[in-house]
mmCIF file of C-alpha atoms in Angstrom:
data_model
loop_
_atom_site.group_PDB
_atom_site.id
_atom_site.type_symbol
_atom_site.label_atom_id
_atom_site.label_comp_id
_atom_site.label_asym_id
_atom_site.label_seq_id
_atom_site.Cartn_x
_atom_site.Cartn_y
_atom_site.Cartn_z
ATOM 1 C CA MET H 1 -3.411 -270.965 -66.881
ATOM 2 C CA GLU H 2 -0.558 -273.790 -66.552
ATOM 3 C CA GLN H 3 -0.456 -275.162 -62.978
ATOM 4 C CA GLY H 4 3.272 -274.517 -62.546
ATOM 5 C CA LYS H 5 2.625 -270.688 -63.270
ATOM 6 C CA HIS H 6 -0.541 -270.652 -61.068
ATOM 7 C CA ILE H 7 1.629 -272.048 -58.004
ATOM 8 C CA ARG H 8 4.290 -269.494 -58.567
ATOM 9 C CA MET H 9 1.668 -266.675 -58.713
ATOM 10 C CA LEU H 10 0.179 -267.936 -55.482
ATOM 11 C CA GLN H 11 3.610 -268.319 -53.742
ATOM 12 C CA HIS H 12 4.324 -264.348 -54.449
ATOM 13 C CA GLN H 13 1.132 -263.624 -52.336
ATOM 14 C CA ASP H 14 1.478 -262.832 -48.527
ATOM 15 C CA ARG H 15 0.501 -266.163 -46.678
ATOM 16 C CA LYS H 16 -0.606 -265.737 -43.072
ATOM 17 C CA ASN H 17 -1.012 -269.446 -42.423
ATOM 18 C CA ASN H 18 2.653 -269.675 -43.533
ATOM 19 C CA ASN H 19 3.978 -267.406 -40.981
ATOM 20 C CA SER H 20 1.938 -269.304 -38.449
ATOM 21 C CA VAL H 21 3.505 -272.549 -39.386
ATOM 22 C CA ALA H 22 6.713 -270.809 -39.172
ATOM 23 C CA ASN H 23 5.959 -269.610 -35.746
ATOM 24 C CA ILE H 24 4.894 -272.843 -34.511
ATOM 25 C CA GLY H 25 8.226 -274.669 -35.600
ATOM 26 C CA ARG H 26 10.134 -271.722 -33.741
ATOM 27 C CA LYS H 27 8.100 -272.185 -30.586
ATOM 28 C CA LYS H 28 9.150 -275.874 -30.490
ATOM 29 C CA GLY H 29 12.798 -274.878 -30.847
ATOM 30 C CA TYR H 30 13.321 -276.144 -34.572
ATOM 31 C CA SER H 31 15.512 -274.403 -37.029
ATOM 32 C CA VAL H 32 13.082 -272.724 -39.410
ATOM 33 C CA GLU H 33 13.661 -271.501 -43.292
ATOM 34 C CA GLN H 34 11.171 -269.894 -45.170
ATOM 35 C CA ARG H 35 10.651 -269.515 -48.826
ATOM 36 C CA VAL H 36 13.679 -271.931 -49.692
ATOM 37 C CA ASP H 37 14.241 -273.126 -53.001
ATOM 38 C CA TYR H 38 16.727 -276.302 -53.209
ATOM 39 C CA GLY H 39 16.648 -276.170 -56.802
ATOM 40 C CA TYR H 40 13.315 -277.697 -57.514
ATOM 41 C CA GLY H 41 10.734 -275.076 -56.505
ATOM 42 C CA ILE H 42 10.003 -273.077 -53.647
ATOM 43 C CA ILE H 43 9.136 -274.772 -50.418
ATOM 44 C CA ASP H 44 7.243 -272.153 -48.210
ATOM 45 C CA THR H 45 8.373 -273.236 -44.833
ATOM 46 C CA VAL H 46 11.009 -275.813 -43.968
ATOM 47 C CA TRP H 47 11.464 -277.169 -40.282
ATOM 48 C CA LYS H 48 14.784 -279.031 -39.596
ATOM 49 C CA ILE H 49 14.289 -281.215 -36.476
ATOM 50 C CA PRO H 50 17.604 -282.581 -34.597
ATOM 51 C CA ILE H 51 16.841 -285.965 -33.490
ATOM 52 C CA HIS H 52 20.595 -287.242 -32.855
ATOM 53 C CA PRO H 53 23.987 -285.899 -33.197
ATOM 54 C CA SER H 54 24.994 -288.790 -35.353
ATOM 55 C CA LEU H 55 21.996 -288.512 -37.594
ATOM 56 C CA PRO H 56 20.941 -285.976 -40.123
ATOM 57 C CA GLU H 57 18.089 -283.664 -38.972
ATOM 58 C CA ILE H 58 14.387 -284.232 -40.206
ATOM 59 C CA LYS H 59 13.246 -281.959 -42.827
ATOM 60 C CA CYS H 60 9.634 -281.220 -42.837
ATOM 61 C CA GLY H 61 8.688 -279.031 -45.867
ATOM 62 C CA PHE H 62 5.130 -277.054 -45.524
ATOM 63 C CA ILE H 63 3.893 -276.192 -49.098
ATOM 64 C CA GLU H 64 0.920 -274.085 -49.303
ATOM 65 C CA THR H 65 -1.401 -273.049 -51.975
ATOM 66 C CA ASP H 66 -4.913 -271.821 -52.225
ATOM 67 C CA ASP H 67 -6.365 -273.809 -55.066
ATOM 68 C CA TRP H 68 -6.949 -277.262 -54.106
ATOM 69 C CA GLN H 69 -10.512 -276.931 -54.904
ATOM 70 C CA ASP H 70 -10.953 -278.412 -58.200
ATOM 71 C CA ASN H 71 -10.787 -282.336 -58.227
ATOM 72 C CA GLN H 72 -9.077 -282.976 -61.444
ATOM 73 C CA TYR H 73 -6.868 -279.648 -61.328
ATOM 74 C CA CYS H 74 -6.201 -280.599 -57.814
ATOM 75 C CA ILE H 75 -4.384 -283.944 -58.406
ATOM 76 C CA GLY H 76 -1.822 -282.305 -61.133
ATOM 77 C CA VAL H 77 -1.030 -279.360 -58.556
ATOM 78 C CA LEU H 78 -0.895 -282.143 -55.585
ATOM 79 C CA GLU H 79 1.358 -284.383 -57.863
ATOM 80 C CA GLU H 80 3.697 -281.246 -58.559
ATOM 81 C CA ALA H 81 3.849 -280.324 -54.968
ATOM 82 C CA LEU H 82 4.647 -283.889 -53.755
ATOM 83 C CA LEU H 83 7.531 -284.170 -56.429
ATOM 84 C CA ARG H 84 8.829 -280.567 -55.463
ATOM 85 C CA GLY H 85 9.013 -281.658 -51.940
ATOM 86 C CA MET H 86 10.410 -285.160 -52.577
ATOM 87 C CA ARG H 87 13.136 -283.695 -55.097
ATOM 88 C CA SER H 88 14.095 -280.963 -52.745
ATOM 89 C CA GLY H 89 14.975 -283.672 -50.049
ATOM 90 C CA MET H 90 12.098 -283.219 -47.588
ATOM 91 C CA ASP H 91 11.594 -286.296 -45.280
ATOM 92 C CA ARG H 92 8.128 -285.016 -44.772
ATOM 93 C CA ILE H 93 5.658 -282.940 -46.896
ATOM 94 C CA TYR H 94 2.759 -281.088 -45.617
ATOM 95 C CA LEU H 95 0.253 -279.525 -47.760
ATOM 96 C CA VAL H 96 -1.002 -276.562 -45.977
ATOM 97 C CA THR H 97 -4.721 -275.319 -46.298
ATOM 98 C CA GLU H 98 -7.020 -272.772 -44.875
ATOM 99 C CA SER H 99 -9.511 -275.284 -43.551
ATOM 100 C CA GLU H 100 -9.549 -278.672 -41.622
ATOM 101 C CA GLU H 101 -11.988 -279.933 -44.021
ATOM 102 C CA MET H 102 -9.864 -279.274 -47.061
ATOM 103 C CA ALA H 103 -6.909 -280.841 -45.399
ATOM 104 C CA ARG H 104 -8.717 -284.308 -45.029
ATOM 105 C CA SER H 105 -9.920 -283.932 -48.489
ATOM 106 C CA LEU H 106 -6.182 -283.591 -49.473
ATOM 107 C CA SER H 107 -5.177 -286.458 -47.520
ATOM 108 C CA GLY H 108 -7.604 -288.742 -49.228
ATOM 109 C CA LYS H 109 -6.519 -287.611 -52.341
ATOM 110 C CA ILE H 110 -2.872 -288.535 -51.456
ATOM 111 C CA GLU H 111 -4.224 -291.848 -50.497
ATOM 112 C CA ILE H 112 -5.802 -292.195 -53.825
ATOM 113 C CA LEU H 113 -2.713 -291.516 -55.608
ATOM 114 C CA SER H 114 -0.683 -293.902 -53.559
ATOM 115 C CA SER H 115 -3.284 -296.636 -54.398
ATOM 116 C CA LEU H 116 -2.932 -296.103 -57.965
ATOM 117 C CA GLY H 117 -0.260 -298.666 -58.539
ATOM 118 C CA SER H 118 2.366 -296.092 -57.604
ATOM 119 C CA PHE H 119 5.945 -297.476 -56.662
ATOM 120 C CA ILE H 120 6.043 -294.680 -53.965
ATOM 121 C CA ARG H 121 3.708 -294.636 -50.903
ATOM 122 C CA PHE H 122 2.979 -290.625 -50.839
ATOM 123 C CA ASP H 123 0.652 -291.157 -47.976
ATOM 124 C CA ALA H 124 3.626 -292.406 -45.758
ATOM 125 C CA ILE H 125 5.479 -288.869 -46.181
ATOM 126 C CA CYS H 126 2.777 -286.450 -47.224
ATOM 127 C CA LEU H 127 -0.385 -285.229 -45.432
ATOM 128 C CA GLY H 128 -3.050 -282.145 -45.884
ATOM 129 C CA LEU H 129 -2.676 -280.022 -42.696
ATOM 130 C CA SER H 130 -4.571 -276.924 -41.505
ATOM 131 C CA PRO H 131 -2.682 -274.601 -38.839
ATOM 132 C CA LYS H 132 -6.053 -274.198 -37.161
ATOM 133 C CA GLN H 133 -6.564 -278.115 -36.839
ATOM 134 C CA LYS H 134 -7.044 -279.262 -33.102
ATOM 135 C CA LYS H 135 -7.117 -282.950 -34.172
ATOM 136 C CA PRO H 136 -4.233 -285.025 -35.268
ATOM 137 C CA SER H 137 -3.833 -285.152 -39.052
ATOM 138 C CA VAL H 138 -3.846 -288.984 -39.328
ATOM 139 C CA LEU H 139 -4.631 -290.764 -42.555
ATOM 140 C CA ILE H 140 -6.587 -293.973 -42.067
ATOM 141 C CA PRO H 141 -6.611 -296.245 -45.027
ATOM 142 C CA SER H 142 -9.801 -297.103 -46.538
ATOM 143 C CA GLN H 143 -9.402 -300.728 -46.014
ATOM 144 C CA GLU H 144 -9.018 -300.238 -42.334
ATOM 145 C CA MET H 145 -12.064 -297.752 -42.202
ATOM 146 C CA ASN H 146 -14.033 -300.614 -44.029
ATOM 147 C CA SER H 147 -13.092 -303.503 -41.735
ATOM 148 C CA SER H 148 -13.780 -301.505 -38.689
ATOM 149 C CA ASP H 149 -17.262 -300.901 -39.809
ATOM 150 C CA ASP H 150 -17.480 -304.536 -40.217
ATOM 151 C CA ASP H 151 -16.479 -305.145 -36.794
ATOM 152 C CA GLU H 152 -19.127 -303.026 -35.368
ATOM 153 C CA LYS H 153 -21.896 -304.765 -36.851
#
């Protein structure tokens, strides 16, 4: 099955996580749009966060799919989701998953994509996220992790 068709099929399913992401945004007082298509594909939830009257609001796009599991397939789906968010004008893109473990795995894959000689630092604008997460979703570059391991020895 083609990756784009698979994502579109999944987008038509009822998504309980997406509803909770939208509810979180509303509780924080943000303007929230759901199932928005700015011409490049559907963004499941968009938070519009005002920061200053003279500046444009920050757009955070949340893209959800159920199939981040298969490693090779995941990279293609991941690239498609990243480009959909960027081309749609999102300032930040969050890839929503069911579990915190899968969110960390996605964040690691985003770091790998960024380190493969890309002109765009995907890890600066995108992150894996689970609505049930209790810890901050922070990406630590592997170089920093290795240097901190050396410091402890």
